PDB file of C-alpha atoms and ligand atoms in Angstrom:
ATOM      1  CA  UNK A 300    -192.925  95.501 163.509  1.00  0.00           C
ATOM      2  CA  UNK A 301    -196.152  93.470 163.390  1.00  0.00           C
ATOM      3  CA  UNK A 302    -195.587  93.056 159.652  1.00  0.00           C
ATOM      4  CA  UNK A 303    -192.387  91.046 160.150  1.00  0.00           C
ATOM      5  CA  UNK A 304    -194.290  88.462 162.189  1.00  0.00           C
ATOM      6  CA  UNK A 305    -197.360  88.401 159.917  1.00  0.00           C
ATOM      7  CA  UNK A 306    -195.240  88.061 156.771  1.00  0.00           C
ATOM      8  CA  UNK A 307    -193.483  85.063 158.292  1.00  0.00           C
ATOM      9  CA  UNK A 308    -196.783  83.285 159.032  1.00  0.00           C
ATOM     10  CA  UNK A 309    -198.125  83.955 155.548  1.00  0.00           C
ATOM     11  CA  UNK A 310    -194.930  82.713 153.907  1.00  0.00           C
ATOM     12  CA  UNK A 311    -194.966  79.483 155.913  1.00  0.00           C
ATOM     13  CA  UNK A 312    -198.730  78.871 155.843  1.00  0.00           C
ATOM     14  CA  UNK A 313    -199.140  79.088 159.595  1.00  0.00           C
ATOM     15  CA  UNK A 314    -202.146  80.837 161.166  1.00  0.00           C
ATOM     16  CA  UNK A 315    -200.276  81.725 164.369  1.00  0.00           C
ATOM     17  CA  UNK A 316    -197.181  81.314 166.490  1.00  0.00           C
ATOM     18  CA  UNK A 317    -197.046  78.954 169.447  1.00  0.00           C
ATOM     19  CA  UNK A 318    -193.612  79.817 170.857  1.00  0.00           C
ATOM     20  CA  UNK A 319    -192.177  77.212 173.241  1.00  0.00           C
ATOM     21  CA  UNK A 320    -188.431  77.590 172.745  1.00  0.00           C
ATOM     22  CA  UNK A 321    -185.745  80.130 171.995  1.00  0.00           C
ATOM     23  CA  UNK A 322    -182.797  78.781 170.006  1.00  0.00           C
ATOM     24  CA  UNK A 323    -179.609  80.701 170.707  1.00  0.00           C
ATOM     25  CA  UNK A 324    -176.517  80.792 168.589  1.00  0.00           C
ATOM     26  CA  UNK A 325    -173.460  81.002 170.868  1.00  0.00           C
ATOM     27  CA  UNK A 326    -170.482  82.986 169.487  1.00  0.00           C
ATOM     28  CA  UNK A 327    -171.517  86.608 169.017  1.00  0.00           C
ATOM     29  CA  UNK A 328    -174.918  86.096 170.682  1.00  0.00           C
ATOM     30  CA  UNK A 329    -174.072  84.759 174.154  1.00  0.00           C
ATOM     31  CA  UNK A 330    -170.293  85.144 174.191  1.00  0.00           C
ATOM     32  CA  UNK A 331    -168.328  88.129 172.971  1.00  0.00           C
ATOM     33  CA  UNK A 332    -165.887  85.750 171.314  1.00  0.00           C
ATOM     34  CA  UNK A 333    -166.149  86.764 167.654  1.00  0.00           C
ATOM     35  CA  UNK A 334    -163.595  89.534 168.066  1.00  0.00           C
ATOM     36  CA  UNK A 335    -161.104  86.916 169.313  1.00  0.00           C
ATOM     37  CA  UNK A 336    -161.934  84.515 166.481  1.00  0.00           C
ATOM     38  CA  UNK A 337    -161.431  87.337 164.022  1.00  0.00           C
ATOM     39  CA  UNK A 338    -158.153  88.463 165.610  1.00  0.00           C
ATOM     40  CA  UNK A 339    -156.748  84.939 165.813  1.00  0.00           C
ATOM     41  CA  UNK A 340    -157.627  84.308 162.152  1.00  0.00           C
ATOM     42  CA  UNK A 341    -156.090  87.605 161.017  1.00  0.00           C
ATOM     43  CA  UNK A 342    -152.896  87.142 163.063  1.00  0.00           C
ATOM     44  CA  UNK A 343    -152.515  83.574 161.792  1.00  0.00           C
ATOM     45  CA  UNK A 344    -152.968  84.640 158.173  1.00  0.00           C
ATOM     46  CA  UNK A 345    -150.378  87.402 158.721  1.00  0.00           C
ATOM     47  CA  UNK A 346    -147.917  84.842 160.104  1.00  0.00           C
ATOM     48  CA  UNK A 347    -148.450  82.682 157.021  1.00  0.00           C
ATOM     49  CA  UNK A 348    -148.150  85.760 154.797  1.00  0.00           C
ATOM     50  CA  UNK A 349    -151.658  85.415 153.382  1.00  0.00           C
ATOM     51  CA  UNK A 350    -153.566  88.711 152.914  1.00  0.00           C
ATOM     52  CA  UNK A 351    -156.901  88.996 154.742  1.00  0.00           C
ATOM     53  CA  UNK A 352    -158.938  91.526 156.726  1.00  0.00           C
ATOM     54  CA  UNK A 353    -160.059  91.150 160.336  1.00  0.00           C
ATOM     55  CA  UNK A 354    -163.595  92.028 159.267  1.00  0.00           C
ATOM     56  CA  UNK A 355    -164.032  89.340 156.628  1.00  0.00           C
ATOM     57  CA  UNK A 356    -163.937  86.606 159.253  1.00  0.00           C
ATOM     58  CA  UNK A 357    -167.248  87.857 160.611  1.00  0.00           C
ATOM     59  CA  UNK A 358    -168.763  86.982 157.239  1.00  0.00           C
ATOM     60  CA  UNK A 359    -167.359  83.432 157.398  1.00  0.00           C
ATOM     61  CA  UNK A 360    -168.588  82.858 160.944  1.00  0.00           C
ATOM     62  CA  UNK A 361    -170.017  79.366 161.153  1.00  0.00           C
ATOM     63  CA  UNK A 362    -168.018  78.053 158.197  1.00  0.00           C
ATOM     64  CA  UNK A 363    -165.754  75.160 159.146  1.00  0.00           C
ATOM     65  CA  UNK A 364    -162.159  76.305 159.598  1.00  0.00           C
ATOM     66  CA  UNK A 365    -160.664  74.334 156.726  1.00  0.00           C
ATOM     67  CA  UNK A 366    -163.212  75.764 154.296  1.00  0.00           C
ATOM     68  CA  UNK A 367    -162.354  79.289 155.411  1.00  0.00           C
ATOM     69  CA  UNK A 368    -158.652  78.576 154.818  1.00  0.00           C
ATOM     70  CA  UNK A 369    -159.327  77.151 151.375  1.00  0.00           C
ATOM     71  CA  UNK A 370    -161.525  80.113 150.450  1.00  0.00           C
ATOM     72  CA  UNK A 371    -158.805  82.641 151.277  1.00  0.00           C
ATOM     73  CA  UNK A 372    -155.900  80.705 149.745  1.00  0.00           C
ATOM     74  CA  UNK A 373    -157.924  80.224 146.587  1.00  0.00           C
ATOM     75  CA  UNK A 374    -158.549  83.939 146.390  1.00  0.00           C
ATOM     76  CA  UNK A 375    -154.977  84.976 147.190  1.00  0.00           C
ATOM     77  CA  UNK A 376    -153.000  82.248 145.442  1.00  0.00           C
ATOM     78  CA  UNK A 377    -155.378  81.007 142.781  1.00  0.00           C
ATOM     79  CA  UNK A 378    -155.243  77.393 143.952  1.00  0.00           C
ATOM     80  CA  UNK A 379    -156.719  75.111 146.610  1.00  0.00           C
ATOM     81  CA  UNK A 380    -155.072  74.914 150.023  1.00  0.00           C
ATOM     82  CA  UNK A 381    -152.998  71.792 150.636  1.00  0.00           C
ATOM     83  CA  UNK A 382    -153.955  69.454 153.475  1.00  0.00           C
ATOM     84  CA  UNK A 383    -150.808  70.545 155.306  1.00  0.00           C
ATOM     85  CA  UNK A 384    -151.695  74.233 154.986  1.00  0.00           C
ATOM     86  CA  UNK A 385    -155.205  73.548 156.245  1.00  0.00           C
ATOM     87  CA  UNK A 386    -153.863  71.650 159.258  1.00  0.00           C
ATOM     88  CA  UNK A 387    -151.036  74.066 160.107  1.00  0.00           C
ATOM     89  CA  UNK A 388    -153.136  77.209 159.733  1.00  0.00           C
ATOM     90  CA  UNK A 389    -156.103  75.808 161.642  1.00  0.00           C
ATOM     91  CA  UNK A 390    -153.891  74.534 164.458  1.00  0.00           C
ATOM     92  CA  UNK A 391    -152.268  77.958 164.856  1.00  0.00           C
ATOM     93  CA  UNK A 392    -155.623  79.743 164.690  1.00  0.00           C
ATOM     94  CA  UNK A 393    -157.044  77.505 167.440  1.00  0.00           C
ATOM     95  CA  UNK A 394    -153.926  78.055 169.543  1.00  0.00           C
ATOM     96  CA  UNK A 395    -154.214  81.846 169.273  1.00  0.00           C
ATOM     97  CA  UNK A 396    -157.960  81.777 169.935  1.00  0.00           C
ATOM     98  CA  UNK A 397    -157.403  79.851 173.162  1.00  0.00           C
ATOM     99  CA  UNK A 398    -154.769  82.403 174.143  1.00  0.00           C
ATOM    100  CA  UNK A 399    -156.849  85.511 173.308  1.00  0.00           C
ATOM    101  CA  UNK A 400    -160.358  84.468 174.344  1.00  0.00           C
ATOM    102  CA  UNK A 401    -161.241  85.938 177.737  1.00  0.00           C
ATOM    103  CA  UNK A 402    -164.657  84.282 177.950  1.00  0.00           C
ATOM    104  CA  UNK A 403    -166.561  87.548 178.277  1.00  0.00           C
ATOM    105  CA  UNK A 404    -170.293  87.595 177.630  1.00  0.00           C
ATOM    106  CA  UNK A 405    -172.210  89.762 175.183  1.00  0.00           C
ATOM    107  CA  UNK A 406    -173.736  92.537 177.332  1.00  0.00           C
ATOM    108  CA  UNK A 407    -177.304  91.682 178.434  1.00  0.00           C
ATOM    109  CA  UNK A 408    -177.107  88.153 177.018  1.00  0.00           C
ATOM    110  CA  UNK A 409    -177.442  86.705 180.512  1.00  0.00           C
ATOM    111  CA  UNK A 410    -180.338  89.036 181.343  1.00  0.00           C
ATOM    112  CA  UNK A 411    -182.239  88.056 178.209  1.00  0.00           C
ATOM    113  CA  UNK A 412    -181.715  84.313 178.638  1.00  0.00           C
ATOM    114  CA  UNK A 413    -182.704  84.551 182.305  1.00  0.00           C
ATOM    115  CA  UNK A 414    -185.854  86.510 181.413  1.00  0.00           C
ATOM    116  CA  UNK A 415    -187.143  84.127 178.749  1.00  0.00           C
ATOM    117  CA  UNK A 416    -186.142  81.096 180.822  1.00  0.00           C
ATOM    118  CA  UNK A 417    -188.117  82.441 183.775  1.00  0.00           C
ATOM    119  CA  UNK A 418    -191.057  83.131 181.468  1.00  0.00           C
ATOM    120  CA  UNK A 419    -191.121  79.392 180.755  1.00  0.00           C
ATOM    121  CA  UNK A 420    -189.408  79.127 177.372  1.00  0.00           C
ATOM    122  CA  UNK A 421    -187.052  76.255 176.711  1.00  0.00           C
ATOM    123  CA  UNK A 422    -183.608  77.692 175.991  1.00  0.00           C
ATOM    124  CA  UNK A 423    -181.471  75.777 173.500  1.00  0.00           C
ATOM    125  CA  UNK A 424    -177.944  76.545 172.305  1.00  0.00           C
ATOM    126  CA  UNK A 425    -177.291  75.782 168.645  1.00  0.00           C
ATOM    127  CA  UNK A 426    -173.617  76.261 167.807  1.00  0.00           C
ATOM    128  CA  UNK A 427    -171.140  75.077 165.221  1.00  0.00           C
ATOM    129  CA  UNK A 428    -168.509  75.088 167.946  1.00  0.00           C
ATOM    130  CA  UNK A 429    -166.964  71.849 169.070  1.00  0.00           C
ATOM    131  CA  UNK A 430    -164.687  73.432 171.656  1.00  0.00           C
ATOM    132  CA  UNK A 431    -165.418  71.592 174.904  1.00  0.00           C
ATOM    133  CA  UNK A 432    -164.036  74.467 176.994  1.00  0.00           C
ATOM    134  CA  UNK A 433    -166.564  76.972 175.649  1.00  0.00           C
ATOM    135  CA  UNK A 434    -169.444  74.553 175.971  1.00  0.00           C
ATOM    136  CA  UNK A 435    -168.599  73.719 179.579  1.00  0.00           C
ATOM    137  CA  UNK A 436    -168.481  77.416 180.397  1.00  0.00           C
ATOM    138  CA  UNK A 437    -172.171  77.740 179.544  1.00  0.00           C
ATOM    139  CA  UNK A 438    -173.063  75.959 182.746  1.00  0.00           C
ATOM    140  CA  UNK A 439    -170.894  78.373 184.705  1.00  0.00           C
ATOM    141  CA  UNK A 440    -171.987  81.602 182.978  1.00  0.00           C
ATOM    142  CA  UNK A 441    -175.674  80.699 182.567  1.00  0.00           C
ATOM    143  CA  UNK A 442    -176.293  78.511 185.626  1.00  0.00           C
ATOM    144  CA  UNK A 443    -179.447  76.410 185.340  1.00  0.00           C
ATOM    145  CA  UNK A 444    -180.548  78.227 182.181  1.00  0.00           C
ATOM    146  CA  UNK A 445    -179.077  75.743 179.729  1.00  0.00           C
ATOM    147  CA  UNK A 446    -178.353  72.067 180.126  1.00  0.00           C
ATOM    148  CA  UNK A 447    -176.397  69.568 178.078  1.00  0.00           C
ATOM    149  CA  UNK A 448    -179.521  67.932 176.675  1.00  0.00           C
ATOM    150  CA  UNK A 449    -180.592  71.270 175.240  1.00  0.00           C
ATOM    151  CA  UNK A 450    -177.498  71.864 173.186  1.00  0.00           C
ATOM    152  CA  UNK A 451    -176.695  71.263 169.541  1.00  0.00           C
ATOM    153  CA  UNK A 452    -172.952  71.355 168.858  1.00  0.00           C
ATOM    154  CA  UNK A 453    -170.582  70.336 166.085  1.00  0.00           C
ATOM    155  CA  UNK A 454    -170.755  66.802 167.502  1.00  0.00           C
ATOM    156  CA  UNK A 455    -174.524  66.453 166.918  1.00  0.00           C
ATOM    157  CA  UNK A 456    -174.816  67.220 163.229  1.00  0.00           C
ATOM    158  CA  UNK A 457    -173.405  66.182 159.871  1.00  0.00           C
ATOM    159  CA  UNK A 458    -173.842  69.573 158.276  1.00  0.00           C
ATOM    160  CA  UNK A 459    -172.920  72.948 159.728  1.00  0.00           C
ATOM    161  CA  UNK A 460    -174.721  76.250 159.199  1.00  0.00           C
ATOM    162  CA  UNK A 461    -175.911  77.527 156.688  1.00  0.00           C
ATOM    163  CA  UNK A 462    -177.416  74.018 156.348  1.00  0.00           C
ATOM    164  CA  UNK A 463    -180.720  73.827 158.265  1.00  0.00           C
ATOM    165  CA  UNK A 464    -179.707  70.653 160.138  1.00  0.00           C
ATOM    166  CA  UNK A 465    -178.429  72.360 163.337  1.00  0.00           C
ATOM    167  CA  UNK A 466    -181.652  74.334 163.821  1.00  0.00           C
ATOM    168  CA  UNK A 467    -183.860  71.390 162.834  1.00  0.00           C
ATOM    169  CA  UNK A 468    -181.981  69.398 165.480  1.00  0.00           C
ATOM    170  CA  UNK A 469    -182.639  72.274 167.905  1.00  0.00           C
ATOM    171  CA  UNK A 470    -186.392  71.987 167.283  1.00  0.00           C
ATOM    172  CA  UNK A 471    -186.170  68.256 167.840  1.00  0.00           C
ATOM    173  CA  UNK A 472    -184.222  68.531 171.099  1.00  0.00           C
ATOM    174  CA  UNK A 473    -186.608  71.215 172.368  1.00  0.00           C
ATOM    175  CA  UNK A 474    -189.415  68.625 172.160  1.00  0.00           C
ATOM    176  CA  UNK A 475    -190.088  67.818 168.503  1.00  0.00           C
ATOM    177  CA  UNK A 476    -191.354  71.327 167.871  1.00  0.00           C
ATOM    178  CA  UNK A 477    -192.685  72.721 164.621  1.00  0.00           C
ATOM    179  CA  UNK A 478    -190.955  75.699 163.073  1.00  0.00           C
ATOM    180  CA  UNK A 479    -193.650  78.131 164.322  1.00  0.00           C
ATOM    181  CA  UNK A 480    -192.893  77.068 167.912  1.00  0.00           C
ATOM    182  CA  UNK A 481    -189.450  78.614 168.216  1.00  0.00           C
ATOM    183  CA  UNK A 482    -187.479  81.767 167.544  1.00  0.00           C
ATOM    184  CA  UNK A 483    -183.801  81.823 166.566  1.00  0.00           C
ATOM    185  CA  UNK A 484    -181.391  84.474 167.860  1.00  0.00           C
ATOM    186  CA  UNK A 485    -178.390  84.796 165.518  1.00  0.00           C
ATOM    187  CA  UNK A 486    -175.620  87.256 164.726  1.00  0.00           C
ATOM    188  CA  UNK A 487    -173.990  85.873 161.576  1.00  0.00           C
ATOM    189  CA  UNK A 488    -175.214  85.716 157.968  1.00  0.00           C
ATOM    190  CA  UNK A 489    -174.589  81.970 157.635  1.00  0.00           C
ATOM    191  CA  UNK A 490    -176.422  81.337 160.895  1.00  0.00           C
ATOM    192  CA  UNK A 491    -179.362  83.425 159.724  1.00  0.00           C
ATOM    193  CA  UNK A 492    -179.424  81.439 156.482  1.00  0.00           C
ATOM    194  CA  UNK A 493    -179.535  78.210 158.493  1.00  0.00           C
ATOM    195  CA  UNK A 494    -182.497  79.454 160.551  1.00  0.00           C
ATOM    196  CA  UNK A 495    -184.322  80.605 157.431  1.00  0.00           C
ATOM    197  CA  UNK A 496    -183.650  77.265 155.713  1.00  0.00           C
ATOM    198  CA  UNK A 497    -185.108  75.510 158.770  1.00  0.00           C
ATOM    199  CA  UNK A 498    -188.208  77.723 158.416  1.00  0.00           C
ATOM    200  CA  UNK A 499    -187.816  79.413 161.816  1.00  0.00           C
ATOM    201  CA  UNK A 500    -188.425  83.090 162.618  1.00  0.00           C
ATOM    202  CA  UNK A 501    -185.004  84.695 163.035  1.00  0.00           C
ATOM    203  CA  UNK A 502    -184.035  87.756 165.033  1.00  0.00           C
ATOM    204  CA  UNK A 503    -180.504  88.888 164.188  1.00  0.00           C
ATOM    205  CA  UNK A 504    -178.528  90.859 166.758  1.00  0.00           C
ATOM    206  CA  UNK A 505    -175.736  92.645 164.956  1.00  0.00           C
ATOM    207  CA  UNK A 506    -173.011  92.515 167.604  1.00  0.00           C
ATOM    208  CA  UNK A 507    -170.098  92.722 165.138  1.00  0.00           C
ATOM    209  CA  UNK A 508    -168.817  95.131 162.466  1.00  0.00           C
ATOM    210  CA  UNK A 509    -170.807  93.858 159.458  1.00  0.00           C
ATOM    211  CA  UNK A 510    -173.622  95.964 158.025  1.00  0.00           C
ATOM    212  CA  UNK A 511    -177.272  95.219 158.869  1.00  0.00           C
ATOM    213  CA  UNK A 512    -177.876  94.737 155.167  1.00  0.00           C
ATOM    214  CA  UNK A 513    -175.810  91.535 155.141  1.00  0.00           C
ATOM    215  CA  UNK A 514    -178.122  90.076 157.808  1.00  0.00           C
ATOM    216  CA  UNK A 515    -181.272  91.308 156.086  1.00  0.00           C
ATOM    217  CA  UNK A 516    -180.055  89.847 152.781  1.00  0.00           C
ATOM    218  CA  UNK A 517    -179.408  86.543 154.557  1.00  0.00           C
ATOM    219  CA  UNK A 518    -183.122  86.527 155.437  1.00  0.00           C
ATOM    220  CA  UNK A 519    -183.320  87.825 159.017  1.00  0.00           C
ATOM    221  CA  UNK A 520    -186.917  88.715 159.934  1.00  0.00           C
ATOM    222  CA  UNK A 521    -185.764  91.421 162.354  1.00  0.00           C
ATOM    223  CA  UNK A 522    -182.302  92.975 162.805  1.00  0.00           C
ATOM    224  CA  UNK A 523    -181.403  94.629 166.134  1.00  0.00           C
ATOM    225  CA  UNK A 524    -178.148  96.308 167.194  1.00  0.00           C
ATOM    226  CA  UNK A 525    -177.601  94.425 170.464  1.00  0.00           C
ATOM    227  CA  UNK A 526    -178.853  91.928 173.033  1.00  0.00           C
ATOM    228  CA  UNK A 527    -179.802  94.933 175.154  1.00  0.00           C
ATOM    229  CA  UNK A 528    -182.168  96.020 172.407  1.00  0.00           C
ATOM    230  CA  UNK A 529    -183.620  92.504 172.216  1.00  0.00           C
ATOM    231  CA  UNK A 530    -184.154  92.526 175.983  1.00  0.00           C
ATOM    232  CA  UNK A 531    -185.912  95.895 175.748  1.00  0.00           C
ATOM    233  CA  UNK A 532    -188.094  94.863 172.791  1.00  0.00           C
ATOM    234  CA  UNK A 533    -189.013  91.358 173.888  1.00  0.00           C
ATOM    235  CA  UNK A 534    -192.216  92.175 175.778  1.00  0.00           C
ATOM    236  CA  UNK A 535    -193.509  94.083 172.769  1.00  0.00           C
ATOM    237  CA  UNK A 536    -192.617  91.245 170.376  1.00  0.00           C
ATOM    238  CA  UNK A 537    -194.275  88.703 172.599  1.00  0.00           C
ATOM    239  CA  UNK A 538    -197.384  90.851 172.826  1.00  0.00           C
ATOM    240  CA  UNK A 539    -197.502  91.004 168.997  1.00  0.00           C
ATOM    241  CA  UNK A 540    -196.901  87.246 168.680  1.00  0.00           C
ATOM    242  CA  UNK A 541    -199.779  86.472 171.028  1.00  0.00           C
ATOM    243  CA  UNK A 542    -202.049  89.063 169.500  1.00  0.00           C
ATOM    244  CA  UNK A 543    -201.907  87.731 165.953  1.00  0.00           C
TER     245      UNK A 543
HETATM  246 CA1  LIG Y 257    -172.594  83.399 165.893  1.00  0.00          CA
END
C-alpha cells in the first residue's frame, strides 16, 4: 500500500504529503443515490423506447444529463438528440429520481466523515449535483461536519467532472491548498479522472456495480470496496502518509 502513496509523490514531484482536507464526492460516496439515478434513467429510457442498461448509467455518473441523453440517442438512432428530446427526457428522469430517491446514506459514510472531521481535517463536498434538496440534506444527515462554504456544486463551476475545475475549486475553498494537501474520495470513473486531472491523490470506493478495473483505468490511486473498508483502513493510510 505504501507504494501507491510514494508513486503519487514521485509523479507529482512532491517530497511529502501535508493533508489538511478530505474532498468528498456526494452521490455514491455519501448518499446511496446512484441506484435511484440509474433506475430513473433506465425507466425513462424505457418509456421513450430507447434501449439502455441500468448499469451503463454508473459509467456516465457526473456527466451532465443532456450529454448522457445525446450519447445514448446517438448510439441507438445514429443521430444527435433534438433539444425537445433532451428537455423531455431530462425532465422525466428528474421527476422519477425525486420520486424514487429515499435519501439513504452509504453505510459508514457518516462514521468516516465524523472520524476525519474530529481528527481535524477540513471536509469538503465536491459534487456535480445542483439539486438543492440533496444539498440541504447534508446539513441534516452530517450535522456540523459540512457547511455551505465548504461545498462545490454545479453552481460553482463552469466545467463538470471529468474536468479538474470542481476539485481545484475544492482545494481553493478548503484554504488555497496545494494538491498534496488533500485526498479525494470518489466512486465514479469520471470523478476519479477529475481528481487525477487536478493532481490530487484519489481513493475510489466502488459502491456500485462497475468493475474495479474501470476505476483503476480512470487513474484511482487506491480502490476499495466500501466506505466501511475506508473507515477500517484510514488509520493505516494516515500512518503511511505521515511516515513517508
Ligand atoms: Ca459519485
